[in-house]
PDB file of C-alpha atoms in Angstrom:
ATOM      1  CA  UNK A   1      17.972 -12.139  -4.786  1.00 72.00           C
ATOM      2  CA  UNK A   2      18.788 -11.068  -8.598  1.00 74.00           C
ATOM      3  CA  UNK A   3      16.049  -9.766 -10.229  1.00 75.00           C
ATOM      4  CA  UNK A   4      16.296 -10.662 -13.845  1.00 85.00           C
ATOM      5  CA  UNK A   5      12.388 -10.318 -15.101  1.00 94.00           C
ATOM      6  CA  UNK A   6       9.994  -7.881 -13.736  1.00 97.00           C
ATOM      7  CA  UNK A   7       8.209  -8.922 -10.631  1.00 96.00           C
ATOM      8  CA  UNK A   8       5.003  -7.466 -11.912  1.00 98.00           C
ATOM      9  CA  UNK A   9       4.356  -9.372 -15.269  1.00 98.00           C
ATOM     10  CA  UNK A  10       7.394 -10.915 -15.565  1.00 97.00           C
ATOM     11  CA  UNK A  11       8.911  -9.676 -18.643  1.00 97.00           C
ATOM     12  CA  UNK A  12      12.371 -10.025 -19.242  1.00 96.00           C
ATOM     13  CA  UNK A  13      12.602  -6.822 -21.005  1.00 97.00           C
ATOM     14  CA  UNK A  14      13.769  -4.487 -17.744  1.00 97.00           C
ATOM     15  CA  UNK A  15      16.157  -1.781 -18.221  1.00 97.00           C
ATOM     16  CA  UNK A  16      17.741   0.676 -15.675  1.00 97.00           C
ATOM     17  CA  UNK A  17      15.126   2.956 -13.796  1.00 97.00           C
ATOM     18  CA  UNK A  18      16.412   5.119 -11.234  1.00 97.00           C
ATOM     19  CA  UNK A  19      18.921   4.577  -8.048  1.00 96.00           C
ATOM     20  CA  UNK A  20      17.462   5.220  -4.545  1.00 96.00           C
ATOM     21  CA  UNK A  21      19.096   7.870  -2.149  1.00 93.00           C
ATOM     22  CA  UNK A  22      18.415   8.745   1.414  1.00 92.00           C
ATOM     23  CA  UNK A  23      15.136  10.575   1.908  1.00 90.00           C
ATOM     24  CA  UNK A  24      12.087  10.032   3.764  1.00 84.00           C
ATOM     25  CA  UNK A  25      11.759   5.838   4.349  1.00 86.00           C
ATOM     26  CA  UNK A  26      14.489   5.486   1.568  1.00 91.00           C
ATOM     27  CA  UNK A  27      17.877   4.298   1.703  1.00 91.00           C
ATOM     28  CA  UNK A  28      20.917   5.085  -0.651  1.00 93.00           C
ATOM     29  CA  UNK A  29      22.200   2.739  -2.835  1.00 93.00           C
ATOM     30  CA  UNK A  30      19.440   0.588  -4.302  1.00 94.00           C
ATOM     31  CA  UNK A  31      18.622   0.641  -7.977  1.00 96.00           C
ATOM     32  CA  UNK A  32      15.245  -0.052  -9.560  1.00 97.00           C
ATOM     33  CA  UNK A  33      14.532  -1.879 -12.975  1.00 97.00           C
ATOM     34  CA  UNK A  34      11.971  -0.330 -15.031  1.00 97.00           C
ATOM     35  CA  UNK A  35       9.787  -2.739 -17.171  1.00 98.00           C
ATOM     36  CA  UNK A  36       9.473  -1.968 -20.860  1.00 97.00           C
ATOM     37  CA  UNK A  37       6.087  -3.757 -21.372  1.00 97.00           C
ATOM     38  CA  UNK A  38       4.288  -2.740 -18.159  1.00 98.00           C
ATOM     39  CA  UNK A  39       6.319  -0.058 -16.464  1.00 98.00           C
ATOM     40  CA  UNK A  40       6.322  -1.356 -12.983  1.00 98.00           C
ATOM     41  CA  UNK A  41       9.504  -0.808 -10.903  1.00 98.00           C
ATOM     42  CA  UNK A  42      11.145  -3.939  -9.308  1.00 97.00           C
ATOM     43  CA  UNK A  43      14.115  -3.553  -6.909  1.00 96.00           C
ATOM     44  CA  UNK A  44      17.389  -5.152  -8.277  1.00 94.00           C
ATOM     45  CA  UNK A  45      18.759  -6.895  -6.022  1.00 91.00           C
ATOM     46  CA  UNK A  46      16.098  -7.646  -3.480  1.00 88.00           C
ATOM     47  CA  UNK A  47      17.556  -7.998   0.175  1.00 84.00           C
ATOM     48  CA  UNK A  48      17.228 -11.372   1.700  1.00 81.00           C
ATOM     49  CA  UNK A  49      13.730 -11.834   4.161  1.00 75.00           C
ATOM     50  CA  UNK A  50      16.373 -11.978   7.133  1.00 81.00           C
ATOM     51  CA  UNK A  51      17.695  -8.680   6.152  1.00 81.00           C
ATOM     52  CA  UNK A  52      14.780  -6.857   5.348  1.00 79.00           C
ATOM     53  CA  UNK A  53      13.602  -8.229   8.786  1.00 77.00           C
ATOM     54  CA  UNK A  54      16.289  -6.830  10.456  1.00 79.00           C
ATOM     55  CA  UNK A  55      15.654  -3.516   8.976  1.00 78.00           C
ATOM     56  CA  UNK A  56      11.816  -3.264  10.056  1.00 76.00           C
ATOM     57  CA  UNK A  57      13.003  -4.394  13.914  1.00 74.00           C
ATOM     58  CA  UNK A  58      15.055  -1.693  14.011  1.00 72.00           C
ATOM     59  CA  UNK A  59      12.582   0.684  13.429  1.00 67.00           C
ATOM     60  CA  UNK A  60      14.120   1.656  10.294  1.00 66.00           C
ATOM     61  CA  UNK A  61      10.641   1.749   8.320  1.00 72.00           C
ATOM     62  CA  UNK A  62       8.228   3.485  10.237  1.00 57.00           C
ATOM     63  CA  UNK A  63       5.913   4.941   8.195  1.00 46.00           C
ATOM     64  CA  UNK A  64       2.827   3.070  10.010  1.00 46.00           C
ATOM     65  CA  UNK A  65       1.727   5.497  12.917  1.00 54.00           C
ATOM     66  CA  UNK A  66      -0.374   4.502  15.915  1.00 60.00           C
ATOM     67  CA  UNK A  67      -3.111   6.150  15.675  1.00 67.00           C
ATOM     68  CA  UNK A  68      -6.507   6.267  18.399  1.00 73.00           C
ATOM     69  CA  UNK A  69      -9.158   4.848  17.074  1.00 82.00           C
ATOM     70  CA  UNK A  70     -11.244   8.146  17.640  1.00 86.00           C
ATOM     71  CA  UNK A  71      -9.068   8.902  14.692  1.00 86.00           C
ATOM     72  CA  UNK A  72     -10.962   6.711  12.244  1.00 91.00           C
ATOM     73  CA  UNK A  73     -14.156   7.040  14.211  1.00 91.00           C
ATOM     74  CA  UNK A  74     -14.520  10.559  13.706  1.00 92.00           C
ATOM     75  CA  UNK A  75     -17.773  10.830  11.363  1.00 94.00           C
ATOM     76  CA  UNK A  76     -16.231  12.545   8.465  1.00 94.00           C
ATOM     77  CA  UNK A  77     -13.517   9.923   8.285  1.00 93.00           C
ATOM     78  CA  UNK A  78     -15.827   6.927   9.405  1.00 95.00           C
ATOM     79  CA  UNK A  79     -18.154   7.840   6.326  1.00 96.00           C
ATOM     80  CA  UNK A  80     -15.319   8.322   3.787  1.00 96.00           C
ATOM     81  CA  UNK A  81     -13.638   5.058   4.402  1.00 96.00           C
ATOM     82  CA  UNK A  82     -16.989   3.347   4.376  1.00 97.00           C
ATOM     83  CA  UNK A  83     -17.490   4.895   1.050  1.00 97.00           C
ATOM     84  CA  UNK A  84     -13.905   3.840  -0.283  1.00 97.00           C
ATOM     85  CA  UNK A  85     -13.227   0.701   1.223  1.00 98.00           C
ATOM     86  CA  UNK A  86     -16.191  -1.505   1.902  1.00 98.00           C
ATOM     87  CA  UNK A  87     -18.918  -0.194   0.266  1.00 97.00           C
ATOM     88  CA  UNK A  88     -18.763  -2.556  -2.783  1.00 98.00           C
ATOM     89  CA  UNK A  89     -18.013  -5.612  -0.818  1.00 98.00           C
ATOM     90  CA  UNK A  90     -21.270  -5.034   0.750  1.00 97.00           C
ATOM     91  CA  UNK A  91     -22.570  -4.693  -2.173  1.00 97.00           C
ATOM     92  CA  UNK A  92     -21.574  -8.020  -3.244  1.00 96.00           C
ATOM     93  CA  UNK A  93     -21.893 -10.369  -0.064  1.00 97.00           C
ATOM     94  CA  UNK A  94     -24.707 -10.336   2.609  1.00 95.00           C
ATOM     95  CA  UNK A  95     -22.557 -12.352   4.994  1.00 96.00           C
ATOM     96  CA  UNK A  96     -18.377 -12.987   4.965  1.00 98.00           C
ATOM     97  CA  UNK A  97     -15.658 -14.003   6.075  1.00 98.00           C
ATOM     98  CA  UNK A  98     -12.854 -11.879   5.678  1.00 98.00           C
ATOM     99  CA  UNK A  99      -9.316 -11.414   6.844  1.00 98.00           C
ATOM    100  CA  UNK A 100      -7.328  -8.136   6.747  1.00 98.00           C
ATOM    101  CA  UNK A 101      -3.713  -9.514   6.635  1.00 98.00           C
ATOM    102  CA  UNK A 102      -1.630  -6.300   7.727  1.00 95.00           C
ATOM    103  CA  UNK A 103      -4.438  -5.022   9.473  1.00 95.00           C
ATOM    104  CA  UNK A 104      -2.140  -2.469  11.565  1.00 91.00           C
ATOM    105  CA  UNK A 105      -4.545  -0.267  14.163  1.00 91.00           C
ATOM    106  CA  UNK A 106      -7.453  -2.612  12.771  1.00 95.00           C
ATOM    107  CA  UNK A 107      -9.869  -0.009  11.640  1.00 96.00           C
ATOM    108  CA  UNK A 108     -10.642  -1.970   8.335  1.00 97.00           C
ATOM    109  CA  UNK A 109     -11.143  -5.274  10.259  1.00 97.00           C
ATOM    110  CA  UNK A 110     -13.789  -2.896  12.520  1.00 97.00           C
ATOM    111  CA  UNK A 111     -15.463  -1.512   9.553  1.00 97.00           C
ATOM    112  CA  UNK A 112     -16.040  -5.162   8.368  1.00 98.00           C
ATOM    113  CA  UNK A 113     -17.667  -6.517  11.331  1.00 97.00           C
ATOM    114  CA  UNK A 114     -19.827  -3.492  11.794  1.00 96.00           C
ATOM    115  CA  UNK A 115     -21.504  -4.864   8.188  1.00 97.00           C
ATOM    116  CA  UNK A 116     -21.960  -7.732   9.746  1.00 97.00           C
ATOM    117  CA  UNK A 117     -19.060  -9.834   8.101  1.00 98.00           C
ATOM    118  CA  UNK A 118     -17.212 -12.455  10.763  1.00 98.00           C
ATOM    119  CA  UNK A 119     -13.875 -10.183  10.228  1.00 98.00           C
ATOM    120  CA  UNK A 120     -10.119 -11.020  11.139  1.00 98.00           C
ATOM    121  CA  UNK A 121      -7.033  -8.894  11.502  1.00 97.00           C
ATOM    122  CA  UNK A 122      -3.551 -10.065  11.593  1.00 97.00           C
ATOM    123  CA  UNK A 123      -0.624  -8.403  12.123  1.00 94.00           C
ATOM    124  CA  UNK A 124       3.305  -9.240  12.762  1.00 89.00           C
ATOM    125  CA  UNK A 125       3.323  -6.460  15.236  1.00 87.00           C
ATOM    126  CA  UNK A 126       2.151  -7.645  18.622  1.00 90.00           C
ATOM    127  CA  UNK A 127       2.019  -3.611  19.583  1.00 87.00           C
ATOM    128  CA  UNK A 128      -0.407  -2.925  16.689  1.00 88.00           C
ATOM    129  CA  UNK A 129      -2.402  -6.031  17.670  1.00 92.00           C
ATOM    130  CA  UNK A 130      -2.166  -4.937  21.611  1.00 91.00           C
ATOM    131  CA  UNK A 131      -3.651  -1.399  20.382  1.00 89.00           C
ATOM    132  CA  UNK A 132      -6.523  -2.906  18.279  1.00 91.00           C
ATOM    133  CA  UNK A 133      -7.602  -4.881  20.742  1.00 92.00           C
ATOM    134  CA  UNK A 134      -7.768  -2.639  23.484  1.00 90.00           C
ATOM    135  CA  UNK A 135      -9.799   0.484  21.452  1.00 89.00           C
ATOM    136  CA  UNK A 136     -13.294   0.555  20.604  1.00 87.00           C
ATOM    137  CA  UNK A 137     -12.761  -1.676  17.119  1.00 94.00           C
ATOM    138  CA  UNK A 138     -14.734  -4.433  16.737  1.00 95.00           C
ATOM    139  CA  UNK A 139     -13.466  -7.955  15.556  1.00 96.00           C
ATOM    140  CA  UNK A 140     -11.398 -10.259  16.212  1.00 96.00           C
ATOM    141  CA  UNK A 141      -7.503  -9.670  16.232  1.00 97.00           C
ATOM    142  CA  UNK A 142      -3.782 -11.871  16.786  1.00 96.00           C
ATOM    143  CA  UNK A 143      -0.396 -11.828  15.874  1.00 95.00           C
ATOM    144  CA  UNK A 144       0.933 -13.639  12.670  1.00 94.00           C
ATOM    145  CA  UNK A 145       3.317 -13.172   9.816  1.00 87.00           C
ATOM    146  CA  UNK A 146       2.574 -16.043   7.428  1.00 91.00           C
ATOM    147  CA  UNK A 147      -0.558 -17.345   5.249  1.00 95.00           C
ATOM    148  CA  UNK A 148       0.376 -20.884   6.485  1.00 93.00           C
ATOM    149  CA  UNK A 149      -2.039 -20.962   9.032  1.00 92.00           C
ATOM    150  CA  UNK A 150      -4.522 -19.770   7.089  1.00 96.00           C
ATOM    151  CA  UNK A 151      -6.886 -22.847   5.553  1.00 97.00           C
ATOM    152  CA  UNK A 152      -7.745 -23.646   2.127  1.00 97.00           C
ATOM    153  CA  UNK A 153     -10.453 -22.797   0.755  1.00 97.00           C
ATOM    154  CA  UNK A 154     -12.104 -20.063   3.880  1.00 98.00           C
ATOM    155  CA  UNK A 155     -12.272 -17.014   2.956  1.00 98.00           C
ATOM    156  CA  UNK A 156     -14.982 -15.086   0.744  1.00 98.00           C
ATOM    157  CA  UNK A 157     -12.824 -11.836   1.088  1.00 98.00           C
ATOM    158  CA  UNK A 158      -8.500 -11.089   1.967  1.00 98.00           C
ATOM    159  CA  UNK A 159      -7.323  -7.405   2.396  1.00 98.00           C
ATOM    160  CA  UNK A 160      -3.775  -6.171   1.773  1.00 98.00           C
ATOM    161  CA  UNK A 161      -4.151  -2.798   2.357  1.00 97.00           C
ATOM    162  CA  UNK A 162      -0.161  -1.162   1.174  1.00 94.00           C
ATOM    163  CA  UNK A 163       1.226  -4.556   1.776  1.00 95.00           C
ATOM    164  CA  UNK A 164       2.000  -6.056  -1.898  1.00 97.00           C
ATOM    165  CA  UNK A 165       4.577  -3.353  -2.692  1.00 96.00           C
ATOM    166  CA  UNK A 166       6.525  -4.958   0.156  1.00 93.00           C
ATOM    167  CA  UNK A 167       6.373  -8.498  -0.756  1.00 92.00           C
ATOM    168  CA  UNK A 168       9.664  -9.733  -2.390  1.00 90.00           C
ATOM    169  CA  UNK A 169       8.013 -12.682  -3.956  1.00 93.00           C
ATOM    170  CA  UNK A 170       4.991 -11.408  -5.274  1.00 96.00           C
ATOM    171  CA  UNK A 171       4.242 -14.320  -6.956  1.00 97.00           C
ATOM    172  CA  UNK A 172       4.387 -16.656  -4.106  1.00 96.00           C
ATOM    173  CA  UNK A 173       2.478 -14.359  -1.421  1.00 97.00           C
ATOM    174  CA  UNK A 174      -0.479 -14.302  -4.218  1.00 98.00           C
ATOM    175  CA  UNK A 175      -0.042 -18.052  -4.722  1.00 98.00           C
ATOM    176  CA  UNK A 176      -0.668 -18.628  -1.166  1.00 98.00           C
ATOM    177  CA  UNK A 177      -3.849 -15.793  -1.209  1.00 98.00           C
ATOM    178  CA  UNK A 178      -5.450 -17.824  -4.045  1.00 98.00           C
ATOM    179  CA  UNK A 179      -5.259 -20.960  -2.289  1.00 98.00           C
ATOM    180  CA  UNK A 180      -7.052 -19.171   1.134  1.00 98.00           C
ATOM    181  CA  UNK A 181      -9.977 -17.883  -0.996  1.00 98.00           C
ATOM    182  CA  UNK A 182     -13.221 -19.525  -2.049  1.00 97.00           C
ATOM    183  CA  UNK A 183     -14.425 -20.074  -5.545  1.00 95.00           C
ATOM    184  CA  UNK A 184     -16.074 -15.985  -6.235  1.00 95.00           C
ATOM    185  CA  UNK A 185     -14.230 -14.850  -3.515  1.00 98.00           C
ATOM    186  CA  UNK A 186     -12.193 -11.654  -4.032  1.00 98.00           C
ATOM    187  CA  UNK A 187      -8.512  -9.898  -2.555  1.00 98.00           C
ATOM    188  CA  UNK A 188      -8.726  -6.309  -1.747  1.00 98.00           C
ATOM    189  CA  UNK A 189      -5.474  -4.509  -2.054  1.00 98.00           C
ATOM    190  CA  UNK A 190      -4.391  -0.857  -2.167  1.00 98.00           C
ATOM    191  CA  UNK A 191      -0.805   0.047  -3.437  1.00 97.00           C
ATOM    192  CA  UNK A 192       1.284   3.271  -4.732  1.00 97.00           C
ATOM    193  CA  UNK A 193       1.538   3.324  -8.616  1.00 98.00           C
ATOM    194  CA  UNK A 194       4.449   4.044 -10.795  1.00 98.00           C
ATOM    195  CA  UNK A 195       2.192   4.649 -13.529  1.00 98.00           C
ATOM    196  CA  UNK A 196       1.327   8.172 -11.029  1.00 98.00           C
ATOM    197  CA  UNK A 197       1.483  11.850 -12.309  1.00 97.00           C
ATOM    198  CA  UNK A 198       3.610  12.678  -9.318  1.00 97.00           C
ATOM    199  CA  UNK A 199       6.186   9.082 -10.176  1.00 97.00           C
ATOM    200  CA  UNK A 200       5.900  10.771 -13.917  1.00 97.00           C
ATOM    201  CA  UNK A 201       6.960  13.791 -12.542  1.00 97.00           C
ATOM    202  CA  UNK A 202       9.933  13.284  -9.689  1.00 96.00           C
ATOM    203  CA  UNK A 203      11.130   9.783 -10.414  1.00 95.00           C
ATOM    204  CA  UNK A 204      13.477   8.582  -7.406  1.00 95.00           C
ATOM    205  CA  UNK A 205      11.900  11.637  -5.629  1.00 96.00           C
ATOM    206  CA  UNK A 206       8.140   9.460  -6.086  1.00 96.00           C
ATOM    207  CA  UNK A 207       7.538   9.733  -2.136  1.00 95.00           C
ATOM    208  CA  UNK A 208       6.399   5.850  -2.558  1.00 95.00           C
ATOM    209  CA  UNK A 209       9.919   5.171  -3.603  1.00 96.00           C
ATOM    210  CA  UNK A 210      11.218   3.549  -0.155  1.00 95.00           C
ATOM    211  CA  UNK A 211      14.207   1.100  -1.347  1.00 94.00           C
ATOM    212  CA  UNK A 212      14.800  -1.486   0.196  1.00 94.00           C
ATOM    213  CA  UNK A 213      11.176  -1.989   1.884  1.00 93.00           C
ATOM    214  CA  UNK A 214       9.084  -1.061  -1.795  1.00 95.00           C
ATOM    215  CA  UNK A 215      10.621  -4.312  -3.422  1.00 95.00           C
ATOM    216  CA  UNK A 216       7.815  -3.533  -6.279  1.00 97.00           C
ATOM    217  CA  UNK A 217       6.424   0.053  -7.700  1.00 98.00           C
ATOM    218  CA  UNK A 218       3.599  -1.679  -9.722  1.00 98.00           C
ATOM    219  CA  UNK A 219       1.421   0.108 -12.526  1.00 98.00           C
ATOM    220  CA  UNK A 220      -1.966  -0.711 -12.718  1.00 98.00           C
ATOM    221  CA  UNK A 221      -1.514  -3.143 -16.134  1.00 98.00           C
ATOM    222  CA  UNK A 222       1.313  -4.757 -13.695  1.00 98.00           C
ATOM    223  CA  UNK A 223      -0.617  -5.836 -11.058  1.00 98.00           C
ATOM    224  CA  UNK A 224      -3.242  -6.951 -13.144  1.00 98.00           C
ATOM    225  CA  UNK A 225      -0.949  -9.388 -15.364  1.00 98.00           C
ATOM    226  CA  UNK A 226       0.478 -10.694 -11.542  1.00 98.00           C
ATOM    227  CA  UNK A 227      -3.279 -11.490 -10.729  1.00 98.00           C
ATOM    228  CA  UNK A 228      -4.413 -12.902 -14.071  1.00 98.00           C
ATOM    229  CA  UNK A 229      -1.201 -15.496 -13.358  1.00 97.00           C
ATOM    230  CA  UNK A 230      -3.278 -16.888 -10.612  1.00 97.00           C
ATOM    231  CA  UNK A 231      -6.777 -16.730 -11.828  1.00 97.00           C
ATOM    232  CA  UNK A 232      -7.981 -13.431 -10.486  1.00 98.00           C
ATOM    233  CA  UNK A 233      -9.628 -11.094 -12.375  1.00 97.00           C
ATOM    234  CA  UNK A 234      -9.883  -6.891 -12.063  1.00 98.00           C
ATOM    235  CA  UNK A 235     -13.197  -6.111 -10.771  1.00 97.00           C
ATOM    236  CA  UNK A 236     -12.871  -2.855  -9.387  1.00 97.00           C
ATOM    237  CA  UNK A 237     -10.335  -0.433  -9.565  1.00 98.00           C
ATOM    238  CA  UNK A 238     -10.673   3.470  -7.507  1.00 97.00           C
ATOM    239  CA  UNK A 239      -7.935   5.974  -7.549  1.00 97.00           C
ATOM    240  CA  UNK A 240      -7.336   6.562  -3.393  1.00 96.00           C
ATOM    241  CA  UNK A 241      -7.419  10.217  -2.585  1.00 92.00           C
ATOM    242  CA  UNK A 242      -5.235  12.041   0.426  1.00 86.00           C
ATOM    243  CA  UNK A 243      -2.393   9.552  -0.975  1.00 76.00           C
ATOM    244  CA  UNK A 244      -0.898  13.490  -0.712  1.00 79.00           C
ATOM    245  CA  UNK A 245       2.835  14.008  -0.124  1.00 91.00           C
ATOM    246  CA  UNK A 246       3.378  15.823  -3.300  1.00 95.00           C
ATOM    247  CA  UNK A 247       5.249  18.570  -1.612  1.00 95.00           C
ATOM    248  CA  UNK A 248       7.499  16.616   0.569  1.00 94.00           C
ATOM    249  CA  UNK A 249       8.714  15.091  -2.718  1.00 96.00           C
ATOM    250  CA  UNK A 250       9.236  18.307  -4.471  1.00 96.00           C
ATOM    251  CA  UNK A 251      11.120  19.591  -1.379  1.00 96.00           C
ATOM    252  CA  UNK A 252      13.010  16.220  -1.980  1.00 96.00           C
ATOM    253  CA  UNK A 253      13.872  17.071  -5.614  1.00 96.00           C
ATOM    254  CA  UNK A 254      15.070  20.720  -4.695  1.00 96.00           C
ATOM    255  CA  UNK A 255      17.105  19.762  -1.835  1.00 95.00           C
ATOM    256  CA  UNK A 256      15.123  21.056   0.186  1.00 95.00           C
ATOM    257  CA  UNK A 257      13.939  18.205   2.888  1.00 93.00           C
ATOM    258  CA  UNK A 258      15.455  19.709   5.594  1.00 93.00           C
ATOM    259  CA  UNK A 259      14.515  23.147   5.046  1.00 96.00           C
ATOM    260  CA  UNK A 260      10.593  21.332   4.718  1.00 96.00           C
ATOM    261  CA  UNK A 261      10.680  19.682   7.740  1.00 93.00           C
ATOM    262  CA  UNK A 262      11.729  22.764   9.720  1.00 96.00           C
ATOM    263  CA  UNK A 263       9.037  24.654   7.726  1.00 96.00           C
ATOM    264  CA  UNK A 264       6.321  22.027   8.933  1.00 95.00           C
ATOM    265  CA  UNK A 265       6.821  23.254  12.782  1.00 96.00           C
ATOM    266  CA  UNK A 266       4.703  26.125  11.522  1.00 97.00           C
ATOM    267  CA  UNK A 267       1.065  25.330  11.792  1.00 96.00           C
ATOM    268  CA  UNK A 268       0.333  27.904   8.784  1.00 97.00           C
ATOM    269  CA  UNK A 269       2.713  26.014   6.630  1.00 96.00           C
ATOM    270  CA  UNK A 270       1.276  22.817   7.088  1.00 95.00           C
ATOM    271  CA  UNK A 271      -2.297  24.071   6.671  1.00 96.00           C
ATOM    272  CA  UNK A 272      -0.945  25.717   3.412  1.00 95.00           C
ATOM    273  CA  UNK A 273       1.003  22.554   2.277  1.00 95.00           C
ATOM    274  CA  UNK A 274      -2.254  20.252   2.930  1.00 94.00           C
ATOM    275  CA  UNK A 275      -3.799  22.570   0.293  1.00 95.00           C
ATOM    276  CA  UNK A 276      -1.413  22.361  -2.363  1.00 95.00           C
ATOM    277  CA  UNK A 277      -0.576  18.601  -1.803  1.00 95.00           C
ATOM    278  CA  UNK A 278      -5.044  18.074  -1.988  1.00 94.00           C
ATOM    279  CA  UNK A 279      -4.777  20.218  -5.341  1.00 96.00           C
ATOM    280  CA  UNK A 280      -2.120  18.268  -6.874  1.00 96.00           C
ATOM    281  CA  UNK A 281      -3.555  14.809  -5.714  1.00 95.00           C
ATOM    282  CA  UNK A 282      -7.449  15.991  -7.091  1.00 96.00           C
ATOM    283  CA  UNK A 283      -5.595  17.097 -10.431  1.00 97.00           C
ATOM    284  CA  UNK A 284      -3.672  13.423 -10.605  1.00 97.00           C
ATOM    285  CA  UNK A 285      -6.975  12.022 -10.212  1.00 97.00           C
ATOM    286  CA  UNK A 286      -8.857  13.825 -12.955  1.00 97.00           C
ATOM    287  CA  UNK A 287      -5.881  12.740 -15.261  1.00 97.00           C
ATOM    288  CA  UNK A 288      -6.081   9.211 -14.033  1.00 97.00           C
ATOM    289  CA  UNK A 289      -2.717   8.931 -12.996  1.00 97.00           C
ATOM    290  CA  UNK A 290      -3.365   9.034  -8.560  1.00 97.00           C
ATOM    291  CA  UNK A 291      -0.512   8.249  -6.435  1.00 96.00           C
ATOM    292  CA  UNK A 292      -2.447   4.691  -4.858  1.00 97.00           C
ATOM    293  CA  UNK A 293      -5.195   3.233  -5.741  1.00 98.00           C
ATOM    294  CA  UNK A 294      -7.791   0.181  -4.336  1.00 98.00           C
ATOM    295  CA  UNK A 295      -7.985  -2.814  -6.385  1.00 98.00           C
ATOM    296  CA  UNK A 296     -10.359  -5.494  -6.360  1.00 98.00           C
ATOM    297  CA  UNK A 297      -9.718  -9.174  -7.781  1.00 98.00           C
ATOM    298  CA  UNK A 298     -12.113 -11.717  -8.290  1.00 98.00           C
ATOM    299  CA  UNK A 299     -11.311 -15.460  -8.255  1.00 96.00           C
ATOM    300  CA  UNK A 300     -13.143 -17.302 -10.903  1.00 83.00           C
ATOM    301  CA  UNK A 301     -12.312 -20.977  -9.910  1.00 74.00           C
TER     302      UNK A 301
END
């Protein structure tokens, strides 16, 4: 599909951004249009949903780890992601029914029910739904790839946790979110920004920039124009910390990738590394320009 307009708030004025090469979830050969009025990134042209399908059978994006659920259960980790991802939707419903679509492991669906919210995760990997079922996550869990099923007019809260950016109709996936939601209801979504300090910095090297499967880098104005096109409004917005990878993408810049992943067999490295990438990520942050960030929308009607 030829992009002529920017998928974000569909401008017309895109010029030439960057071309992908091979790195880290990236393939060569893919160019990106940059946006003149928003600055979002949209992939020119986007692959066809059979080919991108074919691609992410393959195994060729596999950036989603399995992960035990002691993982997320751990206390520290438990009471961050409480803090970051839930804590204002309790704030704003007593009782809910929500549905993480892409809930991978299911740790967000398992943080929702332990609120008290009636909580859903789907998935279109049967082996992520196998493994949330079977660990100690509560909810309710099944295998589906499409909003069809999904009725009008049911839900009081929708999560798409690093989904959007992999949408190649952005328009039509949010179309279909709108029409699941209830009057006040609200979509939860985190995505990578190319309005970042570290997309400022490296360009194509932006460790979020994964052509073909990132169809969309958005900026924050983007994604807000894309909602506002379907009646939801910006309610919350929090920069996501740990959204690290700074020095994998300088190694990427240099050159250096292999050299970095050899380097990363040495447990002092990689202690070192997870310093420098937390010092670049808390300085992003204090300039308001984080890698990823959580977004809340609210419908009004």
């Amino acid at each position: 599909m030829k992009t002529t307009m920017c998928r974000a708030c569909r401008s017309p004025e895109v010029e030439f951004g960057f071309e992908s090469h091979d790195k880290d979830f990236s393939k060569a050969g893919f160019r990106y249009l940059k946006c003149r009025h928003c600055g979002s990134h949209s992939l020119d042209p986007v692959p066809t949903e059979t080919e991108l399908s074919a691609l992410y059978e393959r195994g060729e994006f596999t950036l989603a780890q399995k992960v035990d659920a002691s993982h997320y259960l751990n206390p520290d980790r438990f009471k961050r992601d409480r803090e970051l991802y839930v804590s204002h939707l309790a704030d704003r419903f007593s009782k809910a029914q929500a549905l993480d679509f892409g809930c991978g492991s299911g740790w967000l669906v398992h943080h929702l029910s332990d609120i008290g919210f009636d909580a859903t995760g789907i998935d279109a990997d049967p082996a992520s739904i196998e493994m949330a079922k079977s660990s100690a996550f509560s909810g309710s869990f099944r295998v589906g790839a499409t909003l069809s099923e999904i009725r009008s007019n049911s839900l009081d809260i929708f999560c798409a946790m690093t989904l959007l950016e992999h949408v190649a109709d952005p328009d039509q996936f949010i179309s279909e979110v709108t029409r699941t939601l209830r009057s006040g209801g609200v979509l939860q979504i985190s995505v990578p920004l190319a309005d970042s300090l570290q997309m400022e910095m490296l360009g194509p090297h932006f460790y979020w920039a994964m052509a073909p499967f990132h169809t969309t880098l958005f900026t924050r104005p983007g994604v807000t124009s894309l909602m506002a096109r379907h009646g939801l409004a910006l309610s919350v917005c929090k920069p996501i910390p740990n959204s690290w990878y700074w020095t994998r993408a300088i190694a990427d810049k240099l050159g250096r990738s292999t050299d970095y992943h050899r380097w990363r067999n040495d447990k002092s490295f990689v202690d070192f590394d997870i310093q420098i990438d937390a010092l670049f990520d808390r300085v992003a942050i204090a300039m308001n320009k984080p890698s990823a960030a959580l977004l809340v929308f609210e419908r009004s009607n």
